[in-house]
Amino acid sequence: MLKDAITNISVKLLYGVYFEKDVITRAAVFCNDSEETVQLERLMSASIDFMTGDYDLIGLFGHHYFERQTDRRHLSHGINELGSFRGVSGHFHNPFAILCDRNTDEDHGNAYGFALMYSGNFIFQAEVDGYSQTRVAMGIHPKQFRFTIHPGECFEAPEVVMAYSDSGLSGLSHSYHRIFRENACDSPFVNCKRSIVINSWEPFHFTFDSEKLLETALLSKELGADMFVLDDGWFGARDNEKAGLGDWVVNEKKLPGGLQAFSKKLHDIGMQFGLWFEPEMVNEDSDLYRAHPDWCLQVPGRAPARSRHQLCLDLSRPDVCDYIISAVNAVLDEGGIDYVKWDYNRYVCDVYSRYYPADQQGEIYHRYILGLYRILDGIVKTHPDILFEGCSGGGGRFDGAMLTYFPQIWCSDNTDAPSRLVIHYGTSFAYPVSAIGAHVSACPNKKTGRTVPWKTRAVTAMHGTFGYELDPAKMTGEERNECALYSECYRRHQDLIRTGDYYRLSSPYDNSIFTAWQFVSPDSSESLVCVVTQDISILDKNSYVHLRGLSEDAFYEVEQTGQVLSGAALANIGLLLPSTQPQYSAFIYYLKKQ
Ligand code: GLA
């Protein structure tokens, strides 16, 4: 504990040590034991000094449709900063950063990771001072943050999960994957096989009826799906983006008999039922807004900034949180729902709450996030039999705190496989593959217009929780056969994908020939290798993929080629890829120790 002798104000530093995982967590609690009220304007969760060393900083940046791309830069003198000021951890910068030696690569060198367990505004600073020493600080972004702490009160800053690897970036990622899977996530589903989902959004958007949906569910069951997810559009007057958000009451014109009747029909054909919600938002054209116009964040007397025609509900208000908990639970408590996709589709701005006095407005960004966690506790934790998946305009709220509630998070609205290779690569530095929501969608892709083979789309979606986002009625016979084949392939290998050690075998930024990744079982007895070719230059040369994580002196049979090769040969020489393959061909190899 650090105590100021004059004012009696103290800061307690809280540490958690996960010795086996090379992880230390650190949080800070500010306590006002003085006789006066204090305004807290900045409290970093961690502040760490690196007395020696010359470092690179790796951050994850991006935008809607292109989340978590990697950026590696040399730390120069002065303050190097990453952060979000959008009320949400965000598409633009992720609350995760790596400091590493200049020559650190996937297998060698020191790497230090910092992940903030928080879903709102954050800041990460690395200051290289005049003596070339580096000070790292991470916590809630101090901009527009001002918390009133009365005598006797405390303020808790969120935890930073710090990991260290002396064997490069793969080792660091393994620590994060394990800590998020084994220690952070509270969901009982984190250790379970996941259902193969078919989601209604890309094929139907807001235009559907129950007959069309049931036909889709039936067809997709034949192709290997286990669960039908009804995305946006099932409630209130939600026929487009402009109306209905906030009114969590089924639209019986689309679903006669309601959700229960629809769920029963799905269950009768052996399909589970999933449902989309966006509980934190409201359209002005909704019964909720008409009844409670003061329930959204809005500066009085000024026109609010709208995004996707919606406003943010004011989660700093206890009555709004209570409403959301009871409205969503009223739907879930009727039963018949096996999965929820929890969406969040705009950034926070106009941060003014009509519930609090003017001098507390600097608390609203943080109170929003505390309200959100209270809502999630009241909905997610009271329904342990429902699998909850996070989402935010694709993957805009992919952070450690969200992973405590959601064992999987939709990674991006961009389902184009070559784009996903880059997004999955960046996401994997911090977050486990078991958390990455990835689906096969129709081609030409709606976002990029690109057409790639079915196998490539399937192998890419196996870098995650696997599912579909298409209309099976529009598929050719050949596509249907491939679909059934890869559903089966995912089902067979999903334990290895979910729990195996994950290796980035090549970077989509540096290797223009192929992107490859590998899963290795914890005892190194089996492995799955996935490759997507990037460039037709593979036509002219022998390309080898160097494998990792295998026992050097053991022999492995490669199921697809029948070869038996030593772990040493697979690491040092590699697996030879077939030549004469067009761009965006995919290969998958399963290896079993002899
Ligand atoms: C967001 C999600 C999509 C879909 C739509 C529905 O964009 O990322 O997957 O659920 O909302 O409005």
XYZ file of C-alpha atoms and ligand atoms in Angstrom:
606
model
C 0.000 0.000 0.000
C 1.246 3.512 -0.808
C 0.034 6.191 1.581
C 0.375 9.942 1.422
C 1.358 11.004 4.952
C -0.123 14.487 4.633
C -3.570 13.775 3.133
C -4.122 10.151 4.275
C -4.944 9.171 0.701
C -3.709 5.704 -0.225
C -3.292 3.444 -3.233
C -3.354 -0.307 -2.736
C -1.606 -2.334 -5.413
C -3.228 -5.732 -5.935
C -1.226 -8.532 -7.525
C -2.199 -11.983 -8.772
C 0.567 -14.451 -9.634
C -0.043 -17.297 -12.096
C 3.364 -18.897 -11.819
C 2.777 -21.762 -14.316
C 1.546 -19.335 -16.980
C 4.215 -16.626 -16.557
C 1.464 -14.145 -15.771
C 1.159 -11.449 -13.124
C -1.985 -9.362 -12.798
C -2.031 -5.953 -11.261
C -4.849 -3.621 -10.224
C -4.921 -0.465 -8.106
C -7.429 0.718 -5.501
C -7.523 4.383 -4.552
C -8.892 5.083 -1.032
C -9.771 8.444 0.389
C -9.139 8.271 4.130
C -8.871 12.036 4.375
C -11.559 14.347 5.730
C -12.158 16.000 2.379
C -13.789 15.054 -0.892
C -11.260 14.340 -3.629
C -11.578 14.545 -7.423
C -9.737 11.603 -8.987
C -8.580 12.495 -12.510
C -6.194 9.680 -13.421
C -5.486 6.272 -11.899
C -3.388 3.856 -13.907
C -3.883 0.163 -13.154
C -0.211 -0.602 -13.717
C 2.977 1.388 -14.046
C 6.070 -0.665 -14.820
C 9.661 0.531 -15.269
C 12.067 -1.135 -17.680
C 15.439 0.177 -16.510
C 17.369 -1.260 -19.455
C 16.522 -2.359 -22.970
C 15.570 -1.038 -26.356
C 12.084 -2.114 -27.350
C 9.578 -2.493 -30.125
C 5.901 -1.910 -29.426
C 3.332 -4.190 -31.046
C -0.273 -2.982 -31.024
C -3.507 -4.119 -32.655
C -5.302 -1.468 -34.672
C -8.109 -1.567 -37.237
C -11.626 -0.548 -38.136
C -15.024 -2.068 -38.893
C -14.423 -4.914 -41.400
C -10.657 -4.949 -40.615
C -10.169 -5.449 -36.901
C -6.875 -6.206 -35.106
C -4.236 -5.698 -37.720
C -0.727 -5.687 -36.274
C 1.534 -2.667 -36.018
C 5.162 -3.059 -34.879
C 7.250 0.030 -34.281
C 10.478 0.927 -32.553
C 9.883 2.891 -29.360
C 11.420 6.295 -29.755
C 12.132 8.846 -27.044
C 9.030 10.507 -25.673
C 5.569 9.120 -24.992
C 4.292 6.408 -27.337
C 0.571 5.940 -26.867
C -2.323 3.659 -27.825
C -5.874 4.153 -26.626
C -9.580 4.418 -27.192
C -11.836 7.330 -26.394
C -14.998 5.954 -27.984
C -16.598 4.618 -24.803
C -15.728 1.106 -25.914
C -12.484 -0.862 -26.134
C -12.984 -0.538 -29.838
C -12.172 -1.403 -33.413
C -9.486 1.270 -33.688
C -7.065 0.187 -30.964
C -7.305 -2.918 -28.820
C -6.544 -2.786 -25.063
C -3.558 -5.062 -25.600
C 0.101 -4.247 -26.258
C 3.415 -6.067 -26.445
C 6.847 -4.681 -25.643
C 9.622 -6.843 -27.062
C 13.315 -6.826 -27.905
C 14.086 -5.521 -31.351
C 15.057 -8.999 -32.595
C 12.197 -10.880 -30.906
C 10.352 -13.131 -33.349
C 7.823 -15.948 -33.000
C 10.322 -18.299 -31.312
C 13.075 -16.171 -29.791
C 13.561 -13.147 -27.606
C 11.922 -11.384 -24.688
C 8.302 -10.306 -24.965
C 6.134 -8.568 -22.335
C 2.370 -8.354 -22.793
C -0.210 -6.000 -21.261
C -3.966 -6.652 -21.527
C -6.438 -4.405 -19.738
C -9.501 -6.220 -18.396
C -11.828 -3.388 -19.317
C -14.315 -2.672 -22.105
C -14.360 1.141 -22.110
C -11.938 4.010 -22.732
C -8.335 2.924 -22.159
C -4.825 4.218 -22.514
C -1.478 2.468 -22.924
C 1.642 4.611 -22.694
C 5.296 3.666 -23.086
C 7.543 6.594 -22.294
C 11.211 6.343 -23.226
C 12.870 8.963 -21.039
C 16.097 10.949 -21.364
C 18.122 8.058 -19.891
C 16.527 5.687 -22.439
C 14.606 3.898 -19.694
C 11.044 2.868 -20.522
C 8.005 3.394 -18.290
C 4.803 1.586 -19.221
C 1.440 2.732 -17.878
C -1.972 1.262 -18.638
C -5.446 2.006 -17.342
C -8.717 3.855 -17.895
C -8.243 6.800 -20.283
C -7.996 9.978 -18.171
C -9.677 12.144 -20.813
C -13.105 13.318 -19.583
C -12.606 11.158 -16.462
C -13.222 12.855 -13.127
C -14.537 10.815 -10.232
C -15.728 12.295 -6.959
C -14.407 10.246 -4.022
C -15.958 11.186 -0.695
C -14.157 10.586 2.628
C -14.143 6.836 3.354
C -14.765 5.858 -0.292
C -12.494 3.901 -2.647
C -12.178 3.598 -6.427
C -11.035 0.370 -8.092
C -9.067 0.536 -11.327
C -9.387 -2.554 -13.560
C -6.819 -5.317 -13.728
C -3.973 -5.482 -16.234
C -2.930 -9.005 -17.193
C 0.831 -8.951 -17.762
C 2.617 -11.923 -19.322
C 6.261 -12.599 -20.085
C 7.941 -14.923 -22.565
C 11.663 -15.508 -23.081
C 10.881 -17.599 -26.143
C 9.271 -15.084 -28.418
C 5.770 -14.111 -29.390
C 4.328 -17.636 -29.631
C 5.173 -18.260 -25.970
C 3.528 -14.975 -25.012
C 0.369 -15.819 -26.976
C 0.224 -19.269 -25.332
C 0.219 -17.610 -21.892
C -2.639 -15.283 -22.881
C -4.644 -18.046 -24.544
C -4.400 -20.162 -21.400
C -5.130 -17.413 -18.906
C -8.170 -16.201 -20.862
C -9.502 -19.745 -21.333
C -8.654 -21.205 -17.956
C -8.793 -18.276 -15.515
C -10.686 -15.337 -17.002
C -13.775 -16.811 -18.648
C -16.561 -17.657 -16.197
C -18.842 -19.311 -18.766
C -19.451 -23.037 -18.319
C -19.240 -23.249 -22.140
C -15.574 -22.305 -22.261
C -14.522 -25.940 -21.916
C -17.323 -27.401 -24.030
C -17.555 -28.383 -27.648
C -19.312 -25.544 -29.482
C -22.313 -25.974 -31.721
C -21.953 -25.326 -35.451
C -24.133 -22.291 -35.982
C -26.011 -21.057 -39.040
C -26.784 -17.353 -38.694
C -29.589 -15.564 -40.561
C -27.891 -12.148 -40.915
C -25.872 -12.316 -44.134
C -28.476 -14.281 -46.115
C -31.669 -12.513 -44.988
C -30.924 -9.305 -43.065
C -34.365 -8.003 -41.938
C -36.445 -9.804 -44.568
C -37.653 -13.230 -43.495
C -40.648 -15.214 -42.338
C -40.769 -18.268 -40.148
C -41.268 -20.643 -43.097
C -38.108 -19.423 -44.796
C -36.190 -19.655 -41.528
C -37.374 -23.188 -40.813
C -36.519 -24.276 -44.340
C -33.013 -22.836 -43.813
C -32.666 -24.599 -40.481
C -33.735 -27.928 -41.940
C -31.389 -27.663 -44.926
C -28.467 -26.562 -42.775
C -29.013 -29.440 -40.372
C -28.480 -31.798 -43.301
C -25.216 -29.950 -43.942
C -23.958 -30.395 -40.392
C -25.174 -27.334 -38.455
C -26.442 -27.847 -34.878
C -27.952 -24.437 -34.152
C -30.043 -21.861 -35.991
C -29.379 -18.263 -34.914
C -32.052 -15.692 -35.666
C -30.158 -12.411 -35.952
C -31.524 -8.860 -36.037
C -35.157 -8.180 -37.038
C -37.290 -10.530 -34.897
C -38.691 -7.933 -32.455
C -40.807 -4.755 -32.288
C -41.082 -2.753 -35.498
C -37.603 -3.798 -36.582
C -37.943 -4.042 -40.371
C -34.869 -1.939 -40.967
C -32.143 -0.162 -38.981
C -34.359 2.817 -38.174
C -36.874 1.332 -35.717
C -37.522 -1.077 -32.900
C -34.263 -1.234 -30.914
C -35.181 -1.353 -27.245
C -38.509 -3.195 -27.736
C -37.627 -6.799 -26.922
C -41.031 -8.197 -27.820
C -41.404 -10.690 -30.647
C -42.942 -9.552 -33.939
C -45.658 -12.155 -34.427
C -46.155 -11.151 -38.052
C -42.754 -12.649 -38.758
C -42.931 -15.409 -36.142
C -46.604 -16.429 -35.634
C -47.071 -18.015 -32.228
C -43.962 -16.280 -30.910
C -40.474 -17.417 -30.021
C -41.645 -20.436 -28.050
C -43.510 -21.913 -31.001
C -40.575 -21.235 -33.321
C -38.089 -22.693 -30.867
C -40.197 -25.826 -30.474
C -40.231 -26.364 -34.235
C -36.452 -26.071 -34.317
C -35.986 -28.381 -31.363
C -38.363 -30.882 -32.973
C -36.047 -31.154 -35.966
C -33.011 -31.478 -33.670
C -31.712 -27.914 -34.044
C -30.836 -25.578 -31.179
C -32.142 -22.014 -31.202
C -30.085 -18.827 -30.878
C -31.318 -15.212 -30.745
C -29.783 -11.766 -31.361
C -30.084 -8.851 -28.922
C -28.582 -5.379 -28.835
C -29.640 -4.478 -25.277
C -27.553 -1.323 -24.802
C -29.216 0.664 -27.613
C -32.444 2.380 -28.584
C -33.979 3.755 -31.797
C -35.929 6.979 -31.379
C -38.680 5.204 -33.314
C -39.378 2.693 -30.534
C -41.877 2.316 -27.703
C -38.999 2.426 -25.228
C -37.760 5.810 -26.431
C -41.294 7.228 -26.601
C -41.828 6.196 -22.953
C -38.378 7.217 -21.679
C -36.679 9.824 -23.884
C -34.427 10.680 -20.920
C -32.992 7.156 -20.781
C -30.336 7.737 -23.425
C -27.039 9.589 -23.300
C -27.755 13.016 -24.751
C -26.624 16.557 -24.059
C -29.764 18.541 -23.039
C -30.851 21.087 -25.604
C -28.609 19.711 -28.359
C -29.429 17.330 -31.199
C -27.809 13.975 -30.447
C -25.242 12.409 -32.780
C -26.841 9.305 -34.252
C -25.000 6.336 -35.596
C -26.848 3.567 -37.447
C -29.966 5.585 -36.487
C -29.550 4.655 -32.829
C -28.723 6.196 -29.476
C -26.901 4.678 -26.503
C -29.008 3.904 -23.477
C -27.624 5.529 -20.364
C -26.225 2.521 -18.512
C -24.920 4.782 -15.747
C -28.574 4.876 -14.539
C -29.656 2.042 -12.243
C -33.260 2.190 -13.569
C -32.069 1.684 -17.174
C -29.934 -1.287 -16.113
C -32.910 -2.763 -14.224
C -35.121 -2.353 -17.305
C -32.624 -4.070 -19.596
C -32.126 -6.958 -17.175
C -35.848 -7.541 -16.820
C -36.686 -7.045 -20.535
C -34.020 -9.475 -21.780
C -34.597 -11.974 -18.960
C -38.345 -11.940 -19.713
C -37.518 -13.365 -23.150
C -34.835 -15.779 -21.936
C -36.836 -17.036 -18.949
C -39.591 -18.300 -21.222
C -37.142 -21.001 -22.182
C -36.281 -22.586 -25.499
C -33.259 -20.350 -26.192
C -29.864 -22.030 -26.301
C -27.643 -19.155 -27.419
C -27.609 -15.356 -27.426
C -25.602 -13.061 -29.701
C -25.062 -9.855 -27.669
C -24.435 -7.028 -30.104
C -23.365 -3.382 -29.685
C -23.342 -1.295 -32.819
C -22.185 2.256 -32.253
C -19.661 4.238 -30.254
C -20.568 6.305 -27.208
C -20.727 10.071 -27.535
C -22.899 12.937 -26.173
C -21.780 11.683 -22.790
C -24.215 13.444 -20.545
C -26.521 11.646 -18.096
C -29.652 13.407 -16.954
C -29.602 11.229 -13.829
C -26.424 12.785 -12.359
C -25.624 16.394 -11.397
C -23.282 18.470 -13.542
C -20.273 17.884 -11.293
C -20.515 14.106 -11.740
C -20.569 14.055 -15.574
C -16.886 13.033 -15.596
C -17.973 9.712 -14.117
C -20.388 8.695 -16.877
C -18.068 6.828 -19.277
C -16.900 4.607 -16.415
C -20.335 4.285 -14.818
C -21.631 3.124 -18.239
C -19.148 0.244 -18.165
C -19.954 -0.619 -14.534
C -23.659 -0.625 -15.521
C -22.854 -2.905 -18.454
C -21.068 -5.388 -16.181
C -24.000 -5.289 -13.762
C -26.388 -6.059 -16.632
C -24.207 -8.904 -17.866
C -24.042 -10.311 -14.325
C -27.829 -10.126 -14.157
C -28.413 -11.811 -17.520
C -25.421 -13.934 -18.516
C -24.575 -15.270 -15.079
C -28.201 -16.072 -14.261
C -28.471 -18.208 -17.424
C -25.558 -20.627 -17.231
C -27.336 -22.989 -19.645
C -27.269 -20.400 -22.474
C -24.152 -19.852 -24.590
C -23.566 -16.090 -24.981
C -21.483 -14.747 -27.873
C -20.251 -11.139 -27.826
C -20.322 -8.879 -30.888
C -19.875 -5.202 -31.686
C -20.199 -4.093 -35.306
C -18.236 -7.284 -35.932
C -15.274 -7.405 -33.562
C -15.282 -3.919 -32.016
C -15.410 -5.010 -28.388
C -12.962 -7.910 -28.298
C -11.265 -7.568 -24.914
C -10.342 -9.591 -21.838
C -13.246 -8.312 -19.740
C -15.790 -9.290 -22.402
C -14.189 -12.730 -22.471
C -15.090 -13.216 -18.814
C -18.752 -13.291 -19.931
C -18.522 -14.447 -23.527
C -16.466 -17.560 -24.307
C -16.688 -16.523 -27.966
C -16.902 -13.144 -29.719
C -17.859 -12.468 -33.354
C -14.510 -11.450 -34.804
C -15.512 -9.293 -37.770
C -18.424 -8.537 -40.096
C -15.913 -9.184 -42.862
C -16.355 -12.877 -43.672
C -14.139 -12.816 -46.777
C -11.575 -15.573 -46.136
C -8.407 -13.730 -47.327
C -9.374 -10.710 -45.179
C -10.066 -12.992 -42.251
C -6.540 -14.492 -42.524
C -5.150 -11.094 -41.536
C -7.803 -10.443 -38.862
C -7.359 -13.888 -37.292
C -3.569 -13.519 -37.340
C -3.671 -10.259 -35.359
C -6.414 -11.437 -32.984
C -4.387 -14.550 -32.122
C -1.578 -12.554 -30.483
C -3.793 -12.065 -27.425
C -6.996 -14.035 -27.753
C -7.542 -17.803 -27.930
C -8.900 -19.414 -31.093
C -11.733 -20.855 -28.964
C -12.984 -17.248 -28.598
C -12.912 -16.264 -32.283
C -16.331 -16.319 -33.977
C -15.740 -17.339 -37.617
C -18.256 -18.424 -40.273
C -18.287 -19.543 -43.903
C -20.310 -17.147 -46.070
C -21.487 -17.056 -49.671
C -19.366 -15.906 -52.611
C -18.862 -13.442 -54.194
C -18.328 -12.036 -50.699
C -20.779 -9.240 -49.842
C -18.034 -6.965 -48.469
C -15.140 -7.538 -50.845
C -16.752 -9.065 -53.936
C -14.078 -11.778 -53.879
C -14.743 -15.398 -54.763
C -12.579 -18.063 -53.167
C -13.038 -21.860 -53.096
C -15.355 -23.404 -50.518
C -12.483 -25.311 -48.890
C -10.551 -22.083 -48.329
C -13.536 -20.461 -46.660
C -14.032 -23.535 -44.462
C -10.373 -23.900 -43.435
C -10.301 -20.185 -42.568
C -13.493 -20.461 -40.475
C -11.878 -23.379 -38.613
C -9.611 -20.730 -37.119
C -12.453 -20.172 -34.686
C -15.834 -21.402 -33.569
C -16.986 -22.383 -37.096
C -20.414 -21.866 -38.543
C -22.310 -20.590 -41.550
C -23.709 -17.270 -42.686
C -25.488 -18.159 -45.969
C -28.675 -19.447 -47.562
C -28.294 -23.209 -48.094
C -31.200 -23.150 -50.577
C -28.943 -21.228 -52.975
C -26.052 -23.704 -52.825
C -25.131 -26.057 -55.667
C -24.949 -29.818 -55.105
C -21.155 -29.643 -55.085
C -21.185 -26.871 -52.473
C -23.567 -28.857 -50.314
C -21.228 -31.866 -50.400
C -18.266 -29.693 -49.419
C -20.282 -28.042 -46.685
C -21.215 -31.392 -45.122
C -17.600 -32.579 -45.448
C -16.111 -29.575 -43.648
C -18.780 -29.546 -40.926
C -17.644 -33.087 -40.221
C -13.968 -32.101 -40.439
C -14.478 -29.298 -37.890
C -16.452 -31.575 -35.606
C -13.659 -34.144 -35.705
C -10.878 -31.653 -34.931
C -12.641 -29.125 -32.753
C -11.084 -30.237 -29.450
C -7.614 -29.773 -30.958
C -8.620 -26.376 -32.374
C -10.207 -25.255 -29.107
C -7.575 -26.426 -26.645
C -4.380 -27.059 -28.642
C -1.326 -24.806 -28.534
C -1.643 -22.408 -31.436
C 1.270 -21.435 -33.700
C 1.373 -18.702 -36.332
C 3.546 -20.465 -38.940
C 3.747 -17.470 -41.227
C 2.617 -13.897 -41.270
C 0.148 -12.731 -43.937
C 2.171 -9.492 -43.987
C 5.622 -11.043 -44.581
C 4.993 -14.254 -46.504
C 3.521 -13.535 -49.890
C 3.278 -17.233 -50.791
C 1.068 -18.660 -48.068
C -0.481 -18.059 -44.658
C -0.234 -21.053 -42.333
C -1.129 -21.877 -38.775
C -0.993 -24.984 -36.604
C -2.657 -26.518 -33.563
C -0.689 -28.959 -31.391
C -2.247 -31.055 -28.614
C -0.771 -30.340 -25.169
C 1.062 -33.725 -25.193
C 2.339 -33.128 -28.788
C 0.724 -36.358 -29.968
C -1.418 -34.785 -32.685
C -1.462 -31.675 -34.748
C -3.549 -29.902 -37.364
C -1.853 -27.717 -39.967
C -3.848 -25.241 -42.083
C -2.455 -23.408 -45.111
C -3.955 -20.911 -47.560
C -1.896 -19.921 -50.581
C -1.600 -16.199 -51.149
C 0.127 -15.917 -54.437
C 0.400 -17.888 -57.653
C 4.205 -17.717 -57.406
C 3.794 -21.040 -55.595
C 3.415 -22.481 -59.130
C 7.120 -22.198 -59.753
C 8.810 -23.230 -56.570
C 8.843 -25.809 -53.843
C 7.252 -24.321 -50.783
C 7.754 -25.876 -47.374
C 5.813 -25.074 -44.225
C 7.992 -25.386 -41.129
C 6.023 -26.930 -38.283
C 6.406 -26.133 -34.612
C 5.603 -27.606 -31.226
C 6.185 -31.278 -32.223
C 8.527 -33.716 -30.415
C 11.731 -33.580 -32.439
C 12.611 -37.250 -31.968
C 9.103 -38.647 -32.531
C 7.643 -39.719 -35.886
C 4.353 -38.394 -37.191
C 2.092 -39.797 -39.887
C 0.587 -37.141 -42.133
C -2.938 -38.442 -42.812
C -3.454 -36.628 -46.126
C -0.174 -37.765 -47.763
C 0.584 -41.016 -45.932
C 4.134 -39.800 -45.209
C 5.810 -40.626 -41.895
C 8.235 -37.880 -40.910
C 10.176 -37.037 -37.784
C 9.284 -34.002 -35.699
C 12.802 -32.710 -36.437
C 12.301 -33.041 -40.205
C 8.901 -31.363 -40.010
C 10.418 -28.478 -38.058
C 13.665 -28.039 -39.975
C 12.720 -29.008 -43.527
C 8.957 -28.755 -43.286
C 5.905 -30.078 -45.064
C 6.128 -29.742 -48.832
C 3.066 -28.089 -50.303
C 1.704 -29.393 -53.609
C 2.780 -27.205 -56.504
C 0.573 -25.756 -59.263
C -2.098 -24.437 -56.968
C -4.022 -21.282 -57.772
C -4.177 -18.313 -55.431
C -6.309 -18.877 -52.304
C -6.091 -22.665 -52.359
C -6.311 -24.297 -48.950
C -4.659 -27.356 -47.441
C -5.320 -29.068 -44.171
C -3.040 -31.753 -42.710
C -3.680 -33.923 -39.687
C -0.578 -35.412 -38.040
C -0.577 -38.251 -35.519
C 2.413 -39.375 -33.481
C 3.441 -42.986 -34.227
C -23.795 -6.078 -36.452
C -23.224 -7.481 -36.321
C -23.755 -8.355 -37.423
C -25.270 -8.395 -37.371
C -25.817 -6.970 -37.444
C -27.326 -6.964 -37.206
O -23.306 -5.443 -37.570
O -21.817 -7.443 -36.335
O -23.230 -9.660 -37.334
O -25.675 -9.033 -36.178
O -25.223 -6.130 -36.461
O -27.853 -5.685 -37.210
